[in-house]
């Protein structure tokens, strides 16, 4: 194995416990290059945080002064007292004002960071190999991206506008207590805050482990729901509605149990936090009353201590929830970063150049390939498809026919040999240029849940309506589309389920014609169709093949009798090659397949007639 080659996706190291290194990876998204406006917004938002906190710390002093003034004669200093009360109310409003201005200014920064990270992850997912996507659940991937993206805004809000200001306020309160009440109250406050933080961290770590289990249960329930809905027809075919409901019910029950454990643990967290904070509040206020009894403190000092601690406890009371959300956000972000860190199995070489197609000749030279090391699929396959000719590949299921198409598209890299197009090894050219040169009509055509026009136009970006309609006519689906009430704006449904098999195949042919590639692959494009539909599709395919190098992976031999070359595969090897007449005359594997299919086609009408007679 080449040590410099990229690791396959499923060989990544086990995931480590997410920490603040995960958050550090996100910081460049928060402070983007070439975006001075967003950077300025972040700076202004942090200034707003400082101003809001300063005003919040001023409020208790205005409140204290008003109380102390009211302790004297009722006729003295009424205007001063009113002014202090107004100042207190104004400070409260100022705190709210700066907090909301901060949110409004920062929102664009958070949303832009979330958008860019989500786009990076989405783009990376499309760069990963076919193997990665075949081995992963689509529902689970979308949930990872969704949760990771949503966690970003929450984490930024808590870290920048909750955790940091709380520690700033704690320091300021410590200074005030030291100057006004002495070191005793400061030490008591610090001890209680440390106890609060330690208790909250320990309990929240336990709750995070519960949360991770809940996340797995939630993903399992989502996967089952998505898989079940995507396979709606299969479920109906096998009358399995009750079975699917039961399976989903089991997953939902596990999710409900996990949710109950999380909510119960939250109750214990709140009880412990409340006990610690109220012990500190009671002790601090008792100390202030004692100082008042000795004449050292005023009634306003009692209000000052009460208000400062109440303001400090307000964010501290949320610390458990905030810490849990941050930890969970780190878990969600780490899962998303693991997707980004997944090394694509198929990657362009450093000096890859665009594929230059001069004729479209395809050459396989002693190609060997295995999906897994213990089971080799292709065992030294060699053949040439001359430019502008039609080559068909036939053979039993599992012979390796469709694997050849996947290798030609470079969905997988071969373990030995070479695959060349016009003399260029496909591993030395860019994947984008390679796939741009190849068009395919697959056996199972999957369409987007969009309009027919959109699905045909997907073959070439920015294609005009006239070009889309011309491709539809060439694929012999134009009259059908014109007969629909909404025409090209007709929605095809999830995976194209509103269309028949033949209609979907024609859409696939039209899409490929619009792409106009020099190389065409027909991967058993008519094997799932009835004979009447197949005849119409064959005419459209013949139109698509004109002037192109065509590789046909065939199931029905009657569709490839006029191929320039027929390759017969068995167990990963080419056992025969030649034209139709030559292979029949040889009396080998191809002749046996031809005789078998001819026998089946003869038996089918007789069977239909017998069934009609019995009916």
XYZ file of C-alpha atoms in Angstrom:
615
model
C 0.000 0.000 0.000
C 1.304 3.468 -0.880
C 2.072 5.213 2.442
C 1.505 8.614 0.885
C -1.931 7.732 -0.381
C -4.935 9.194 1.466
C -6.501 6.977 4.070
C -9.934 5.573 3.334
C -12.756 7.112 5.327
C -13.398 4.115 7.522
C -9.795 3.978 8.676
C -9.941 7.182 10.693
C -8.715 7.216 14.285
C -11.345 6.766 16.989
C -13.061 9.957 18.040
C -11.537 11.620 21.083
C -13.521 13.340 23.819
C -14.323 16.814 22.456
C -12.780 19.730 24.316
C -12.170 23.403 23.809
C -9.715 22.542 21.034
C -12.867 21.925 19.019
C -14.023 25.456 19.765
C -10.576 26.774 18.854
C -11.006 25.303 15.378
C -14.147 27.353 14.973
C -12.602 30.707 15.947
C -11.313 31.452 12.409
C -14.937 31.344 11.253
C -15.767 33.930 13.933
C -12.922 36.267 12.870
C -13.023 35.868 9.078
C -10.358 37.171 6.780
C -11.305 39.787 4.200
C -14.457 40.668 6.176
C -13.696 43.921 8.052
C -17.377 44.676 8.569
C -17.940 41.403 10.441
C -14.813 41.941 12.521
C -15.998 45.450 13.383
C -19.384 44.086 14.407
C -17.700 41.622 16.785
C -15.613 44.390 18.388
C -18.636 46.671 18.801
C -20.654 43.787 20.277
C -17.959 43.161 22.893
C -17.896 46.878 23.744
C -21.648 46.645 24.246
C -21.080 43.726 26.620
C -18.651 45.806 28.710
C -21.014 48.806 28.793
C -23.991 46.652 29.780
C -21.992 45.061 32.586
C -20.730 48.441 33.819
C -24.262 49.815 33.958
C -25.462 46.672 35.726
C -22.815 47.150 38.433
C -23.849 50.783 38.904
C -27.486 49.921 39.612
C -26.994 48.546 43.149
C -25.165 51.741 44.228
C -28.063 53.915 43.081
C -30.443 51.582 44.892
C -28.280 51.720 48.070
C -28.079 55.512 47.973
C -31.855 55.803 47.653
C -32.445 53.496 50.623
C -29.914 55.328 52.790
C -31.457 58.672 51.879
C -34.904 57.387 52.774
C -33.622 56.363 56.206
C -33.388 60.064 57.170
C -36.171 62.641 57.467
C -39.005 62.270 54.976
C -38.916 65.980 54.170
C -35.220 66.067 53.358
C -33.717 65.155 49.990
C -36.913 64.042 48.247
C -35.658 65.216 44.886
C -32.348 63.440 45.431
C -34.130 60.232 46.309
C -36.383 60.512 43.250
C -33.322 61.164 41.088
C -31.621 58.070 42.496
C -34.705 55.941 41.848
C -34.893 57.280 38.299
C -31.178 56.588 37.860
C -31.714 53.040 39.066
C -34.567 52.518 36.587
C -32.507 54.151 33.845
C -29.578 51.851 34.571
C -31.846 48.818 34.348
C -33.127 50.049 30.998
C -29.585 50.805 29.851
C -28.509 47.253 30.617
C -31.404 45.879 28.582
C -30.730 48.375 25.783
C -27.049 47.489 25.414
C -27.781 43.749 25.647
C -30.254 43.910 22.785
C -28.094 46.208 20.683
C -25.286 43.719 21.221
C -27.475 40.872 19.986
C -28.584 42.817 16.926
C -25.025 43.795 16.006
C -23.559 40.325 16.599
C -26.296 38.327 14.841
C -24.807 38.850 11.383
C -21.411 37.600 12.642
C -22.852 34.419 14.169
C -25.045 33.640 11.185
C -22.207 34.182 8.707
C -19.908 31.904 10.716
C -22.594 29.197 10.888
C -23.277 29.517 7.171
C -19.638 29.210 6.115
C -19.005 26.214 8.349
C -22.176 24.465 7.148
C -21.220 25.102 3.506
C -17.709 23.734 4.134
C -19.121 20.554 5.688
C -21.695 20.111 2.911
C -19.060 20.569 0.224
C -16.721 18.117 1.965
C -19.459 15.486 2.180
C -19.777 15.628 -1.596
C -16.019 15.147 -1.953
C -16.084 11.918 0.041
C -16.185 8.613 -1.780
C -19.106 6.443 -2.768
C -17.907 3.882 -0.205
C -18.352 6.434 2.601
C -21.942 7.228 1.626
C -22.903 3.601 1.066
C -21.703 2.715 4.566
C -23.350 5.673 6.343
C -26.968 6.516 7.052
C -28.081 9.636 5.203
C -30.424 10.600 8.042
C -27.591 10.424 10.571
C -25.317 12.595 8.416
C -27.945 15.302 8.000
C -28.612 15.293 11.748
C -24.891 15.700 12.499
C -24.661 18.703 10.193
C -27.934 20.168 11.477
C -26.975 19.844 15.142
C -23.425 21.027 14.611
C -24.627 24.131 12.781
C -27.282 24.944 15.368
C -24.829 24.509 18.244
C -22.557 27.235 16.882
C -24.895 30.160 17.500
C -25.811 28.858 20.968
C -22.196 28.343 22.007
C -21.082 31.749 20.783
C -23.897 33.459 22.664
C -23.135 31.688 25.927
C -19.349 32.027 25.751
C -19.216 35.659 24.661
C -22.298 37.034 26.350
C -22.783 34.823 29.412
C -19.639 33.080 30.636
C -17.142 35.898 29.960
C -19.348 38.688 31.419
C -20.113 36.528 34.470
C -16.442 36.144 35.336
C -15.950 39.861 34.693
C -18.793 40.638 37.067
C -17.441 38.189 39.656
C -14.117 40.028 39.666
C -15.840 43.396 40.008
C -18.060 42.166 42.858
C -14.972 40.803 44.617
C -13.296 44.215 44.444
C -16.443 45.971 45.722
C -16.839 43.529 48.610
C -13.149 43.892 49.544
C -13.360 47.691 49.651
C -16.756 47.920 51.319
C -16.985 44.883 53.596
C -13.501 43.437 53.955
C -11.782 40.199 52.850
C -14.114 37.899 54.825
C -17.081 38.389 52.543
C -14.835 38.145 49.481
C -13.445 34.786 50.622
C -16.930 33.481 51.468
C -18.148 34.512 48.000
C -15.174 32.895 46.233
C -15.536 29.652 48.229
C -19.221 29.422 47.426
C -18.665 30.244 43.738
C -15.915 27.614 43.465
C -18.150 25.065 45.207
C -20.963 26.021 42.832
C -18.763 25.643 39.748
C -17.253 22.322 40.872
C -20.642 20.877 41.759
C -22.124 22.095 38.483
C -19.248 20.678 36.455
C -19.379 17.248 38.078
C -23.125 16.878 37.728
C -23.108 18.300 34.211
C -20.376 15.886 33.100
C -22.643 13.082 34.256
C -25.530 14.666 32.404
C -23.389 15.043 29.270
C -22.818 11.278 29.234
C -26.575 10.856 29.506
C -26.985 13.385 26.711
C -24.622 11.474 24.438
C -26.728 8.360 24.962
C -29.827 10.427 24.205
C -28.200 11.692 20.996
C -27.561 8.131 19.832
C -31.142 7.146 20.636
C -32.442 10.227 18.842
C -30.342 9.476 15.755
C -31.533 5.870 15.800
C -35.168 6.951 15.912
C -34.588 9.486 13.133
C -32.780 6.946 10.951
C -35.594 4.444 11.301
C -38.176 7.070 10.446
C -36.232 8.292 7.393
C -35.452 4.784 6.129
C -39.039 3.722 6.590
C -40.454 6.701 4.702
C -37.923 6.330 1.875
C -38.959 2.686 1.500
C -42.682 3.416 1.642
C -43.524 1.278 -1.385
C -41.525 -1.714 -0.165
C -43.337 -1.571 3.165
C -46.664 -1.604 1.359
C -45.579 -4.481 -0.864
C -44.841 -6.667 2.150
C -47.733 -5.448 4.310
C -45.193 -4.386 6.933
C -46.799 -1.227 8.310
C -47.263 -2.772 11.751
C -43.684 -4.089 11.734
C -42.259 -0.672 10.876
C -44.446 1.025 13.464
C -43.250 -1.463 16.063
C -39.589 -0.903 15.167
C -40.044 2.854 15.337
C -41.945 2.449 18.608
C -39.022 0.547 20.120
C -36.635 3.330 19.112
C -39.043 5.974 20.422
C -39.346 4.111 23.744
C -35.563 4.111 24.182
C -35.519 7.801 23.350
C -38.263 8.487 25.911
C -36.323 6.576 28.590
C -33.163 8.578 27.839
C -35.111 11.829 27.943
C -36.600 10.927 31.345
C -33.151 10.268 32.805
C -31.895 13.617 31.515
C -34.830 15.553 32.993
C -34.474 13.787 36.365
C -30.773 14.628 36.527
C -31.650 18.264 35.793
C -33.855 18.373 38.891
C -30.953 17.234 41.102
C -28.669 19.800 39.490
C -31.106 22.634 40.190
C -31.585 21.548 43.813
C -27.837 21.478 44.520
C -27.235 24.834 42.830
C -30.064 26.484 44.739
C -28.738 25.175 48.063
C -25.256 26.628 47.455
C -26.437 30.039 46.241
C -28.980 30.507 49.008
C -26.432 29.567 51.675
C -24.169 32.321 50.393
C -27.036 34.794 50.162
C -28.146 34.051 53.747
C -24.616 34.287 55.135
C -23.790 37.537 53.303
C -27.010 39.257 54.353
C -26.623 38.057 57.966
C -23.103 39.500 57.970
C -24.456 42.826 56.690
C -27.204 42.935 59.330
C -24.581 42.276 62.000
C -22.499 45.168 60.661
C -25.573 47.422 60.727
C -26.254 46.429 64.351
C -22.751 47.635 65.228
C -23.220 50.886 63.348
C -20.609 50.104 60.683
C -23.084 49.519 57.850
C -26.290 51.143 56.675
C -29.616 49.670 55.507
C -28.498 50.569 52.008
C -25.507 48.250 52.365
C -27.918 45.364 52.946
C -29.659 46.275 49.706
C -26.284 46.653 47.960
C -25.123 43.164 48.991
C -28.477 41.620 48.139
C -28.616 43.257 44.707
C -25.006 42.477 43.753
C -25.374 38.820 44.738
C -28.757 38.551 43.017
C -27.228 39.943 39.815
C -24.282 37.569 40.159
C -26.495 34.555 40.843
C -28.723 35.223 37.862
C -26.121 34.023 35.318
C -24.694 31.534 37.824
C -28.103 29.930 38.209
C -27.929 29.227 34.491
C -24.357 27.929 34.666
C -25.374 24.272 34.730
C -27.624 24.682 31.721
C -25.048 26.853 29.961
C -22.223 24.403 30.689
C -24.328 21.487 29.505
C -25.266 23.310 26.321
C -21.639 24.203 25.690
C -20.496 20.619 26.314
C -23.241 19.270 24.091
C -22.401 21.910 21.519
C -18.791 20.767 21.621
C -19.945 17.179 21.102
C -22.087 18.225 18.122
C -19.358 20.433 16.681
C -16.742 17.702 17.174
C -18.936 15.280 15.229
C -19.182 17.811 12.421
C -15.443 18.482 12.461
C -14.837 14.729 12.284
C -16.742 14.803 9.007
C -14.467 17.592 7.802
C -11.425 15.620 8.971
C -12.540 12.516 7.097
C -9.933 12.053 4.388
C -11.462 11.468 0.947
C -10.581 8.002 -0.287
C -10.420 9.298 -3.861
C -8.325 12.433 -4.308
C -6.680 14.205 -7.224
C -2.916 13.911 -7.405
C -0.984 17.112 -6.762
C -0.215 17.822 -10.418
C -3.491 16.491 -11.855
C -4.395 18.022 -15.210
C -7.774 18.215 -16.954
C -8.702 15.249 -19.137
C -8.211 15.977 -22.826
C -10.711 13.939 -24.858
C -9.679 13.690 -28.487
C -11.728 10.664 -29.503
C -12.950 8.908 -26.403
C -10.992 5.644 -26.536
C -11.315 3.634 -23.288
C -8.611 1.149 -22.339
C -8.521 -1.210 -19.329
C -5.076 -2.744 -18.825
C -4.841 -5.741 -16.458
C -7.176 -4.078 -13.963
C -7.606 -5.624 -10.530
C -10.029 -4.356 -7.910
C -11.636 -5.435 -4.634
C -14.242 -3.667 -2.473
C -12.592 -5.440 0.449
C -9.175 -7.151 0.433
C -10.468 -10.685 1.037
C -12.741 -10.701 -2.031
C -11.342 -9.602 -5.369
C -13.979 -8.521 -7.881
C -11.953 -7.799 -11.035
C -9.104 -10.202 -11.736
C -6.877 -8.827 -14.465
C -9.475 -7.316 -16.825
C -8.128 -5.936 -20.116
C -10.087 -4.541 -23.046
C -10.236 -1.562 -25.392
C -13.266 0.422 -26.531
C -12.179 2.239 -29.722
C -13.310 5.837 -30.056
C -16.845 6.210 -31.405
C -17.722 2.496 -31.106
C -20.192 0.506 -29.008
C -18.916 -2.151 -26.602
C -21.292 -4.271 -24.553
C -20.443 -6.158 -21.370
C -22.602 -9.139 -20.450
C -22.501 -11.883 -17.879
C -24.248 -13.241 -14.812
C -24.919 -11.167 -11.693
C -21.806 -10.620 -9.609
C -19.457 -10.964 -12.572
C -18.180 -7.375 -12.092
C -20.024 -5.576 -14.894
C -21.302 -2.570 -12.925
C -17.977 -2.333 -11.086
C -16.351 -1.418 -14.390
C -18.655 1.619 -14.706
C -17.870 2.732 -11.139
C -14.154 2.416 -11.784
C -14.421 4.375 -15.028
C -16.138 7.179 -13.102
C -13.386 6.788 -10.498
C -15.766 6.218 -7.630
C -13.105 3.724 -6.526
C -9.396 3.396 -7.264
C -8.107 0.115 -8.652
C -5.499 -1.934 -6.801
C -3.474 -2.811 -9.924
C -3.372 -2.034 -13.621
C -4.383 1.087 -15.537
C -7.555 2.664 -16.884
C -6.911 5.131 -19.679
C -9.020 7.472 -21.762
C -7.264 8.573 -24.932
C -4.003 7.379 -23.373
C -4.405 9.333 -20.128
C -4.520 7.393 -16.856
C -7.689 8.513 -15.091
C -5.764 8.705 -11.791
C -3.586 11.469 -13.279
C -6.444 13.745 -14.356
C -8.856 15.784 -12.272
C -12.009 14.017 -11.161
C -14.121 16.951 -12.282
C -12.869 16.834 -15.879
C -13.150 13.019 -15.942
C -16.779 12.990 -14.844
C -17.620 15.887 -17.132
C -16.553 13.718 -20.079
C -18.778 10.771 -19.149
C -22.556 10.478 -19.202
C -24.526 7.601 -17.729
C -28.039 6.221 -17.960
C -28.279 4.002 -14.886
C -30.511 1.027 -14.293
C -32.162 2.728 -11.311
C -32.775 6.363 -12.162
C -33.127 8.524 -9.053
C -34.601 11.987 -9.575
C -34.697 15.044 -7.361
C -38.016 15.951 -5.767
C -38.288 18.824 -8.212
C -39.863 19.529 -11.587
C -39.273 17.481 -14.726
C -37.606 20.525 -16.277
C -35.225 20.841 -13.336
C -34.271 17.148 -13.504
C -33.553 17.286 -17.221
C -31.713 20.600 -16.840
C -29.515 19.044 -14.172
C -27.458 17.576 -17.011
C -25.913 20.978 -17.721
C -25.982 23.972 -15.449
C -27.583 27.119 -16.894
C -29.139 25.258 -19.818
C -31.886 27.257 -21.505
C -35.516 26.153 -21.650
C -35.146 25.587 -25.388
C -32.168 23.283 -24.840
C -34.039 21.344 -22.156
C -37.042 20.886 -24.439
C -34.790 19.806 -27.328
C -33.169 17.151 -25.103
C -36.618 15.943 -24.007
C -37.736 15.582 -27.623
C -34.558 13.703 -28.510
C -35.225 11.324 -25.607
C -38.824 10.862 -26.865
C -40.391 12.200 -23.687
C -41.354 15.623 -25.056
C -44.955 14.686 -26.071
C -45.576 13.113 -22.645
C -44.395 16.249 -20.840
C -46.484 18.479 -23.106
C -49.563 16.408 -22.223
C -49.163 17.110 -18.504
C -51.238 19.988 -17.057
C -48.115 21.689 -15.635
C -45.773 20.611 -18.422
C -42.121 20.962 -17.531
C -43.134 22.404 -14.126
C -44.631 19.069 -13.068
C -43.205 17.783 -9.776
C -41.837 14.230 -9.987
C -42.055 13.414 -6.247
C -39.501 11.891 -3.892
C -36.912 9.952 -5.964
C -39.204 10.437 -8.986
C -41.933 8.111 -7.674
C -44.681 9.960 -9.561
C -43.215 8.767 -12.856
C -43.205 5.267 -14.290
C -39.999 3.343 -14.880
C -39.968 4.160 -18.581
C -40.659 7.845 -17.976
C -37.829 8.081 -15.463
C -35.465 6.381 -17.910
C -36.379 8.863 -20.627
C -35.727 11.730 -18.220
C -32.312 10.175 -17.496
C -31.579 9.905 -21.218
C -32.656 13.514 -21.802
C -30.461 14.651 -18.930
C -27.468 12.834 -20.437
C -28.178 14.195 -23.924
C -28.221 17.700 -22.468
C -24.845 17.039 -20.832
C -23.561 16.003 -24.275
C -20.563 13.923 -23.108
C -18.152 12.233 -25.541
C -18.357 8.962 -23.550
C -21.635 7.262 -22.653
C -22.321 4.427 -20.200
C -25.606 2.513 -20.338
C -25.766 0.497 -17.115
C -28.534 -2.048 -17.752
C -30.717 0.915 -18.684
C -33.655 -1.205 -19.876
C -33.418 -4.373 -17.783
C -36.256 -3.364 -15.437
C -38.674 -2.358 -18.215
C -41.327 -4.264 -20.085
C -40.752 -5.145 -23.731
C -43.011 -2.426 -25.155
C -41.406 0.304 -23.052
C -37.978 -1.105 -23.763
C -38.504 -0.769 -27.498
C -39.243 2.948 -27.124
C -36.295 3.461 -24.805
C -33.992 1.680 -27.241
C -34.840 4.195 -29.939
C -33.984 7.048 -27.569
C -30.748 5.320 -26.573
C -29.712 4.867 -30.190
C -30.159 8.618 -30.610
C -28.033 9.217 -27.524
C -25.240 6.907 -28.738
C -24.638 8.636 -32.073
C -21.118 10.024 -32.334
C -20.082 8.838 -28.866
C -17.926 6.085 -27.416
C -20.493 3.860 -25.720
C -20.055 1.217 -23.033
C -23.187 -0.864 -22.522
C -23.666 -3.059 -19.460
C -26.425 -5.311 -20.693
C -28.854 -7.744 -19.172
C -30.978 -8.486 -22.238
C -28.743 -9.721 -25.025
C -31.262 -8.785 -27.683
C -30.441 -5.112 -27.066
C -26.756 -5.415 -27.978
C -26.707 -7.701 -31.016
C -25.380 -4.873 -33.219
C -22.605 -3.847 -30.803
C -19.163 -3.476 -32.330
C -17.742 -5.658 -29.540
C -19.254 -7.851 -26.849
C -17.323 -8.813 -23.727
C -18.529 -11.807 -21.704
C -17.557 -11.724 -18.028
C -17.586 -14.478 -15.440
C -16.243 -14.214 -11.886
C -14.309 -11.019 -12.539
C -12.675 -12.128 -15.785
C -13.409 -11.681 -19.484
C -13.942 -15.166 -20.816
C -15.086 -14.295 -24.361
C -15.040 -11.325 -26.696
C -16.213 -10.667 -30.237
C -19.283 -9.684 -32.264
C -22.684 -11.268 -31.753
C -22.442 -13.653 -34.707
C -18.893 -14.676 -33.830
C -19.791 -15.488 -30.230
C -22.847 -17.500 -31.235
C -20.746 -19.479 -33.678
C -18.171 -20.191 -30.977
C -20.827 -21.968 -28.881
C -19.369 -20.786 -25.566
C -20.698 -18.852 -22.571
C -22.387 -16.191 -24.705
C -24.200 -18.785 -26.779
C -25.477 -20.415 -23.579
C -26.763 -17.069 -22.266
C -28.448 -16.370 -25.614
C -30.137 -19.766 -25.646
C -31.286 -19.357 -22.042
C -32.820 -15.935 -22.647
C -34.431 -17.093 -25.892
C -36.017 -19.983 -24.004
C -37.317 -17.630 -21.308
C -38.813 -15.278 -23.898
C -40.568 -18.196 -25.604
C -41.958 -19.474 -22.317
C -43.248 -16.090 -21.208
C -46.028 -15.742 -23.865
C -47.090 -19.353 -23.321
C -47.291 -18.774 -19.582
C -49.349 -15.631 -20.111
C -51.766 -17.524 -22.349
C -52.130 -20.312 -19.784
C -52.853 -17.858 -17.030
C -55.468 -16.128 -19.180
C -57.153 -19.459 -19.877
C -57.277 -20.319 -16.170
C -58.757 -16.926 -15.394
